[in-house]
Amino acid sequence: ELCIEFGTPEDAAVLTEIIDPYRGELIVAAWGVCCLGAADRYRSMLQAQSGDDVGSAESARAARELEAAVGIAAP
């Protein structure tokens, strides 16, 4: 989220590559106490930041589908 707010498109592209292996998974912290939603949601925001509008839309769709499947309301 900090990269999306303050980072450059280049920063976003690097972080997109880092988060790629987590496509289709939820981001869970604190031993399951906190679920931040689908990794694809963050990929979508990073892809939009780096100018990949098509990839961003695909990742957003994947995030919505995963979150709906597990009963997480989209923000």
Short mmCIF file of C-alpha atoms in Angstrom, two decimals:
data_model
loop_
_atom_site.label_atom_id
_atom_site.label_comp_id
_atom_site.label_asym_id
_atom_site.label_seq_id
_atom_site.Cartn_x
_atom_site.Cartn_y
_atom_site.Cartn_z
CA GLU A 1 0.00 0.00 0.00
CA LEU A 2 2.91 2.36 0.67
CA CYS A 3 4.30 1.71 -2.78
CA ILE A 4 0.94 2.50 -4.33
CA GLU A 5 0.77 5.76 -2.41
CA PHE A 6 4.40 6.87 -2.62
CA GLY A 7 6.28 4.57 -4.99
CA THR A 8 7.22 4.85 -8.61
CA PRO A 9 5.91 2.68 -11.43
CA GLU A 10 9.28 0.93 -11.40
CA ASP A 11 8.93 0.15 -7.68
CA ALA A 12 5.46 -1.26 -8.32
CA ALA A 13 6.77 -3.49 -11.12
CA VAL A 14 9.42 -4.96 -8.79
CA LEU A 15 6.90 -5.63 -6.03
CA THR A 16 4.50 -7.19 -8.54
CA GLU A 17 7.19 -9.74 -9.40
CA ILE A 18 7.75 -10.45 -5.72
CA ILE A 19 4.06 -11.04 -5.01
CA ASP A 20 3.46 -13.11 -8.20
CA PRO A 21 4.05 -16.50 -6.51
CA TYR A 22 1.11 -15.75 -4.17
CA ARG A 23 -1.53 -15.34 -6.89
CA GLY A 24 -4.70 -17.14 -5.92
CA GLU A 25 -3.89 -17.05 -2.20
CA LEU A 26 -5.02 -15.02 0.78
CA ILE A 27 -2.61 -12.87 2.77
CA VAL A 28 -2.89 -13.94 6.40
CA ALA A 29 -0.93 -12.38 9.25
CA ALA A 30 -0.43 -13.08 12.94
CA TRP A 31 -0.97 -16.84 12.72
CA GLY A 32 -4.38 -16.44 11.13
CA VAL A 33 -5.65 -13.65 13.36
CA CYS A 34 -5.76 -11.13 10.52
CA CYS A 35 -6.64 -11.73 6.88
CA LEU A 36 -5.72 -8.88 4.54
CA GLY A 37 -7.57 -10.38 1.58
CA ALA A 38 -6.38 -11.79 -1.70
CA ALA A 39 -2.82 -11.26 -2.83
CA ASP A 40 -4.32 -10.60 -6.25
CA ARG A 41 -5.96 -7.44 -4.85
CA TYR A 42 -2.53 -6.02 -4.07
CA ARG A 43 -1.16 -7.28 -7.41
CA SER A 44 -3.99 -5.39 -9.12
CA MET A 45 -3.11 -2.13 -7.40
CA LEU A 46 0.60 -2.56 -8.13
CA GLN A 47 -0.08 -3.42 -11.77
CA ALA A 48 -2.22 -0.31 -12.14
CA GLN A 49 0.60 1.75 -10.58
CA SER A 50 3.06 0.33 -13.12
CA GLY A 51 0.72 0.94 -16.06
CA ASP A 52 -0.48 -2.64 -16.69
CA ASP A 53 -4.21 -1.92 -16.94
CA VAL A 54 -5.10 -5.31 -18.47
CA GLY A 55 -3.18 -7.24 -15.82
CA SER A 56 -4.69 -5.04 -13.13
CA ALA A 57 -8.23 -5.82 -14.28
CA GLU A 58 -7.50 -9.56 -14.43
CA SER A 59 -5.96 -9.54 -10.95
CA ALA A 60 -8.89 -7.55 -9.54
CA ARG A 61 -11.33 -10.10 -10.98
CA ALA A 62 -9.32 -12.98 -9.49
CA ALA A 63 -9.28 -11.23 -6.10
CA ARG A 64 -13.04 -10.68 -6.12
CA GLU A 65 -13.67 -14.33 -7.04
CA LEU A 66 -11.38 -15.71 -4.32
CA GLU A 67 -12.69 -13.38 -1.65
CA ALA A 68 -16.30 -14.20 -2.57
CA ALA A 69 -15.51 -17.93 -2.47
CA VAL A 70 -14.23 -17.71 1.10
CA GLY A 71 -16.86 -15.22 2.28
CA ILE A 72 -14.72 -12.10 2.58
CA ALA A 73 -16.57 -8.91 1.70
CA ALA A 74 -14.67 -6.80 -0.81
CA PRO A 75 -13.70 -3.34 0.48
#
